[in-house]
CSV table of C-alpha atoms in Angstrom, one decimal:
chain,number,residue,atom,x,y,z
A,1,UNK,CA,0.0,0.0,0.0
A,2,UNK,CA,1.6,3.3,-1.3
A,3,UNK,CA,3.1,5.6,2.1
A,4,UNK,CA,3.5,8.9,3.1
A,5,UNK,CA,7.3,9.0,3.9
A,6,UNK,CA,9.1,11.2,6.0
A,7,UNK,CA,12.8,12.1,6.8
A,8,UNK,CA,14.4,12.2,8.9
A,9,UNK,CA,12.8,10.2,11.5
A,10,UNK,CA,14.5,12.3,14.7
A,11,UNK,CA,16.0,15.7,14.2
A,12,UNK,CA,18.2,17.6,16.5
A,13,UNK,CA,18.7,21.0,16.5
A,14,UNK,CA,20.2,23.9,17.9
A,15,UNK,CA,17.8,26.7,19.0
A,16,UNK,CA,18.4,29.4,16.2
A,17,UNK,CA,19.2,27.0,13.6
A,18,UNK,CA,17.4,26.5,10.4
A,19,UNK,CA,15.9,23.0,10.2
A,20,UNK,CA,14.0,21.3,7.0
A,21,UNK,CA,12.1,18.5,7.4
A,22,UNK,CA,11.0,16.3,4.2
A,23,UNK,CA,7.9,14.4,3.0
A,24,UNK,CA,7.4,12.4,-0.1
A,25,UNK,CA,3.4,12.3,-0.7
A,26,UNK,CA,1.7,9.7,-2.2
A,27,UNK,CA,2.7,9.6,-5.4
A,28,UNK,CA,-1.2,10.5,-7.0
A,29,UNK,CA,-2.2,12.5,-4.4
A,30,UNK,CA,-2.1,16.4,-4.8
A,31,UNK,CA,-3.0,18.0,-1.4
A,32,UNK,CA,-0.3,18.1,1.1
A,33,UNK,CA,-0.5,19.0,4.6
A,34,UNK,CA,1.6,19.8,7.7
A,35,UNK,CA,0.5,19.0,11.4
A,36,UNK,CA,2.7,19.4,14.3
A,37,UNK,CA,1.8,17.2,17.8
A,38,UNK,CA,3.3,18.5,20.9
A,39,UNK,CA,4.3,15.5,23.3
A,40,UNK,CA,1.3,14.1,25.4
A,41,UNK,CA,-1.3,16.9,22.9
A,42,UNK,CA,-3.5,16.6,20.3
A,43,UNK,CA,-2.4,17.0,16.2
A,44,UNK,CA,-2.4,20.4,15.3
A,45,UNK,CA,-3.2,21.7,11.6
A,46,UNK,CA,-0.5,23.8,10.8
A,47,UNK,CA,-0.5,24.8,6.8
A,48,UNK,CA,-2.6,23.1,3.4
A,49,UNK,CA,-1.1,23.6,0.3
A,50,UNK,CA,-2.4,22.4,-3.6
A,51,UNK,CA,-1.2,23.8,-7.1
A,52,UNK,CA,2.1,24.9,-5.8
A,53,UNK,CA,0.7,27.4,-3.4
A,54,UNK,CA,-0.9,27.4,0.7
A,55,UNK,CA,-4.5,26.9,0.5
A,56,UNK,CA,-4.7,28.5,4.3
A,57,UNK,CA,-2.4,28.1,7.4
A,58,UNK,CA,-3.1,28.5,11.1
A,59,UNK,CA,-2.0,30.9,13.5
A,60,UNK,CA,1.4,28.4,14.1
A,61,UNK,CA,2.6,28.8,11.1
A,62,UNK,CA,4.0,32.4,11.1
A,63,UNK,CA,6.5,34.0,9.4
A,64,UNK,CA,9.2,31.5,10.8
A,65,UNK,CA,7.7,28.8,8.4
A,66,UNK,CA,7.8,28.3,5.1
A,67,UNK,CA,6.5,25.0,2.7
A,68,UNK,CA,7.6,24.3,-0.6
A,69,UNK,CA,7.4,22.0,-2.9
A,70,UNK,CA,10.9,21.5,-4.9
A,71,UNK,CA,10.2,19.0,-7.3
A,72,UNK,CA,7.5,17.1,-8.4
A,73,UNK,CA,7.9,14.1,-5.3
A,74,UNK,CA,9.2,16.0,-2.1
A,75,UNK,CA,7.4,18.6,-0.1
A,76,UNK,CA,9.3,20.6,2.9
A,77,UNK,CA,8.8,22.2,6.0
A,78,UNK,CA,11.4,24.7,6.5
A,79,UNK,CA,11.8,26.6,10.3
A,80,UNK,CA,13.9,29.8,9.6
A,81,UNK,CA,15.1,30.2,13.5
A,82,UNK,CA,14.1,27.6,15.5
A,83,UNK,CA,12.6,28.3,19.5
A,84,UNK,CA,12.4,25.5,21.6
A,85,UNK,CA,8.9,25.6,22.0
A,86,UNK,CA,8.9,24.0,18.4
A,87,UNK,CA,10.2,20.6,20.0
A,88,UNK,CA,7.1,18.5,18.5
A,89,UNK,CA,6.3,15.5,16.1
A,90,UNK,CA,5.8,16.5,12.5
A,91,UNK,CA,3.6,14.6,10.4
A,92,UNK,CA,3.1,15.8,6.9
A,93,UNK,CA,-0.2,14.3,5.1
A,94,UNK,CA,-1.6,14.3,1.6
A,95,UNK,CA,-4.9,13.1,-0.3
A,96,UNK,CA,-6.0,12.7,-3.6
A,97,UNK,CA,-8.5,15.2,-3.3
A,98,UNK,CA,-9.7,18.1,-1.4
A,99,UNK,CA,-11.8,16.5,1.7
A,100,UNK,CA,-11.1,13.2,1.5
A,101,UNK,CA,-9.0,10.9,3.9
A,102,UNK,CA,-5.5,12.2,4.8
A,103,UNK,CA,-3.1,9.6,4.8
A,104,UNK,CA,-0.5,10.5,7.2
A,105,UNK,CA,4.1,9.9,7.7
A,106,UNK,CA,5.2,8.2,10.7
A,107,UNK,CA,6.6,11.9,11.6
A,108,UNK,CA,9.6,13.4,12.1
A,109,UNK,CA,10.6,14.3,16.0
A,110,UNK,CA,12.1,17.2,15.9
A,111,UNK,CA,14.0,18.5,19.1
A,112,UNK,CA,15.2,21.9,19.8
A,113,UNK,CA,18.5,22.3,22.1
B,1,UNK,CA,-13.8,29.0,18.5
B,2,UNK,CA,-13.5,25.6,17.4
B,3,UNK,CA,-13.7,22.7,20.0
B,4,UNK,CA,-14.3,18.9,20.2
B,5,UNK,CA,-14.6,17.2,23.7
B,6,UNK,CA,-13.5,13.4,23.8
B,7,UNK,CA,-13.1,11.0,26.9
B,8,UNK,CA,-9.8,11.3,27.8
B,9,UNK,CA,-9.6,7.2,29.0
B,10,UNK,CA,-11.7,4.4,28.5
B,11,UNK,CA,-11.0,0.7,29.5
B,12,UNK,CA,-12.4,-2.8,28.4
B,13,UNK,CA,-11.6,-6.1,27.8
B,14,UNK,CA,-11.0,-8.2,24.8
B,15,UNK,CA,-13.6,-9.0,23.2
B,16,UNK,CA,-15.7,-6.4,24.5
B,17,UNK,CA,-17.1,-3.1,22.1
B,18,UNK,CA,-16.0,0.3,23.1
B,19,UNK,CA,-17.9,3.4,22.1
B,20,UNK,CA,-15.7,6.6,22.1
B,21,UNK,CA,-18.0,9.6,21.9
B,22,UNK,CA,-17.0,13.1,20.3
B,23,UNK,CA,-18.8,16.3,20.5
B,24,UNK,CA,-18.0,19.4,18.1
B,25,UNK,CA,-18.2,22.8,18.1
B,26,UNK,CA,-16.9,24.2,14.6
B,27,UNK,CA,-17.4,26.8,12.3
B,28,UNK,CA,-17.7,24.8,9.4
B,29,UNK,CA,-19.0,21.4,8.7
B,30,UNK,CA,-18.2,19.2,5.8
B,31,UNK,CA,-17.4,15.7,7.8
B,32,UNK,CA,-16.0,14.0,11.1
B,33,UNK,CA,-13.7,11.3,10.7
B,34,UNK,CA,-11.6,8.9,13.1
B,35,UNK,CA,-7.6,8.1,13.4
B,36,UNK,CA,-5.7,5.7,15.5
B,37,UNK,CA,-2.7,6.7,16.8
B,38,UNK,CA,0.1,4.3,18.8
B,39,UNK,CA,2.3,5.6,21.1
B,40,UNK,CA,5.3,7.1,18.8
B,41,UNK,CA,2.9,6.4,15.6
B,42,UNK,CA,1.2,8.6,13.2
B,43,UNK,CA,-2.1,8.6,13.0
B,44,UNK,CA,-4.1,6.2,11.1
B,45,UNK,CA,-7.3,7.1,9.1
B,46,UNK,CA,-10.3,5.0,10.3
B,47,UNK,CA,-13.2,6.4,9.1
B,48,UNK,CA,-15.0,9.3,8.0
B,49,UNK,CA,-18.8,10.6,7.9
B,50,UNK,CA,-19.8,13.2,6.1
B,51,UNK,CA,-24.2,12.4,6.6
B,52,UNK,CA,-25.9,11.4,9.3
B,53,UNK,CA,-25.8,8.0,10.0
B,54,UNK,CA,-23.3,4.7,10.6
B,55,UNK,CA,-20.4,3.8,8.6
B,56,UNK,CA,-19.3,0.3,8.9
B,57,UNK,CA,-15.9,-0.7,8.1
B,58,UNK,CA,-14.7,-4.4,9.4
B,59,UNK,CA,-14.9,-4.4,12.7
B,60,UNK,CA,-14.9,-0.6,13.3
B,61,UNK,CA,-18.0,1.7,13.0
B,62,UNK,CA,-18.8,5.5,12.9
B,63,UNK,CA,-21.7,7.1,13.5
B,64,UNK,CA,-22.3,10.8,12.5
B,65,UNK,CA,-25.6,13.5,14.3
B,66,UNK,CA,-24.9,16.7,12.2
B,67,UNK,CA,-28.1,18.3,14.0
B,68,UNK,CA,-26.5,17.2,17.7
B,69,UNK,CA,-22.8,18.1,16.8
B,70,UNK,CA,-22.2,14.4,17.8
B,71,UNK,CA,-20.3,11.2,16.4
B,72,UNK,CA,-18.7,8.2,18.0
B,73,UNK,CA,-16.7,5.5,16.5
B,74,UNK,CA,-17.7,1.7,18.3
B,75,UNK,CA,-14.9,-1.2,18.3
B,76,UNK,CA,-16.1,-4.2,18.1
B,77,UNK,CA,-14.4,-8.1,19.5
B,78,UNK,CA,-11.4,-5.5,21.0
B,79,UNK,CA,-8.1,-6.7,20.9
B,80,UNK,CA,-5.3,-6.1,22.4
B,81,UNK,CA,-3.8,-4.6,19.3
B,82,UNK,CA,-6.7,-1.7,19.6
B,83,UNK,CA,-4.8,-0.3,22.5
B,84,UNK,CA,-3.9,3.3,21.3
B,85,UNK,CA,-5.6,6.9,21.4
B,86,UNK,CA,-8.7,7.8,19.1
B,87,UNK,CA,-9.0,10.9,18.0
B,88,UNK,CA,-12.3,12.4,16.2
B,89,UNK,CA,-11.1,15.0,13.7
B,90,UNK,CA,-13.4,17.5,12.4
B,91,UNK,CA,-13.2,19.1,8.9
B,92,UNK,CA,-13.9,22.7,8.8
B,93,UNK,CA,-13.8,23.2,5.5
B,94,UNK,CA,-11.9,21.2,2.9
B,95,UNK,CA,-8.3,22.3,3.6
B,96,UNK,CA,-7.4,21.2,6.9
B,97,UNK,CA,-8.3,19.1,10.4
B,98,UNK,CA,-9.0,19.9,13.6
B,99,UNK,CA,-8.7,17.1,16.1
B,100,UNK,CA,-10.0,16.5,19.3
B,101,UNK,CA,-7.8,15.6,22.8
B,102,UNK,CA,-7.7,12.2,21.7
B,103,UNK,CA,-9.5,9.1,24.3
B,104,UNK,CA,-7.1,6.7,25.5
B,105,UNK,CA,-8.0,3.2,25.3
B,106,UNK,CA,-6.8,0.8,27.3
B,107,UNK,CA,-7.7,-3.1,26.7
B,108,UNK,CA,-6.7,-5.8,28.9
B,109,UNK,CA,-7.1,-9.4,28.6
């Protein structure tokens, strides 16, 4: 059964740093999604993005954050200056079409020092 | 605001069914759908309603009360496998979830 696939699986970070964390979609699917889960929280929508631009983004994903998708396989998450408060799971998502299931990575931890 | 209330925990025993209730407060509506999550997992679609009514899938059902703001997904013959957090997920619109505080469920044998 065709996977969402993220990488890395753990990142570690300096607080400051740049980081950019990596999703390939399914391959037919064309919406793509970011969600971030704090430890021991709920999944939180962060930005939705179809035809090469963000269909809407929530109030997390300010101007730190930035998606993009550089080829026609990979879609990115990049955080311009990480804060440690951004120490969460990131699971990136996609579906074939606008509300239908979203199939979702196995996430990337990322953890700010 | 948006909001959805879960149980945080529920117990049973194998074999037993397991409703997990979720009740929504959105601004939009367009369906409600379920994901299992395992500790250190991503979450794994279940089920979705968009109508009123039950949605059947195996051994796993959703049921859906747009005019209540309600839904609930029932397990069925639980195993111990089904030990994870549930989370109800509402869609707003078409571009993005919001999910609820997740229930815990706990099965022993």
């Amino acid at each position: 059964e065709p996977e969402v696939t993220q990488t890395p699986s753990h990142q570690v970070t300096q607080m400051g740093q740049e980081v950019i964390l990596r999703c390939v979609p399914i391959s037919n699917h064309l919406y793509f999604y970011w969600y971030r889960q704090i430890l021991g929280q709920k999944v939180e929508f962060l930005v939705s993005f179809y035809n090469n631009e963000i269909s809407e983004k929530s109030e997390i994903f300010d101007d730190q954050f930035s998606v993009e998708r550089p080829d026609g396989s990979n879609f990115t998450l990049k955080i311009r200056s990480t804060k440690l408060e951004d120490s969460a799971m990131y699971f990136c998502a996609s579906s074939d079409q606008d509300n239908q299931p979203q199939h979702f990575g196995d996430g990337t931890r990322l953890s700010i020092l | 605001g948006q909001s959805l209330e879960q149980p945080s925990e529920v117990t049973a025993v194998e074999g037993a069914i397991v409703q997990i209730n979720c009740t929504y407060q959105t601004s939009g509506f367009y369906g409600l759908s379920w994901y299992q999550q395992h500790d250190g997992g991503a979450p794994t679609f279940l089920s979705y309603n968009a109508l009123d009514g039950l949605e059947e899938t195996g051994r796993f059902s959703s049921f859906l009360s747009r005019s209540d703001s309600y839904g609930y997904l029932l397990l069925q013959e639980l195993q111990m496998k089904d030990s994870a957090s549930y989370f109800c997920a509402v869609s707003p619109n078409t571009d993005k979830l919001i999910f609820g505080t997740g229930t815990r469920l706990q099965v022993f044998p």
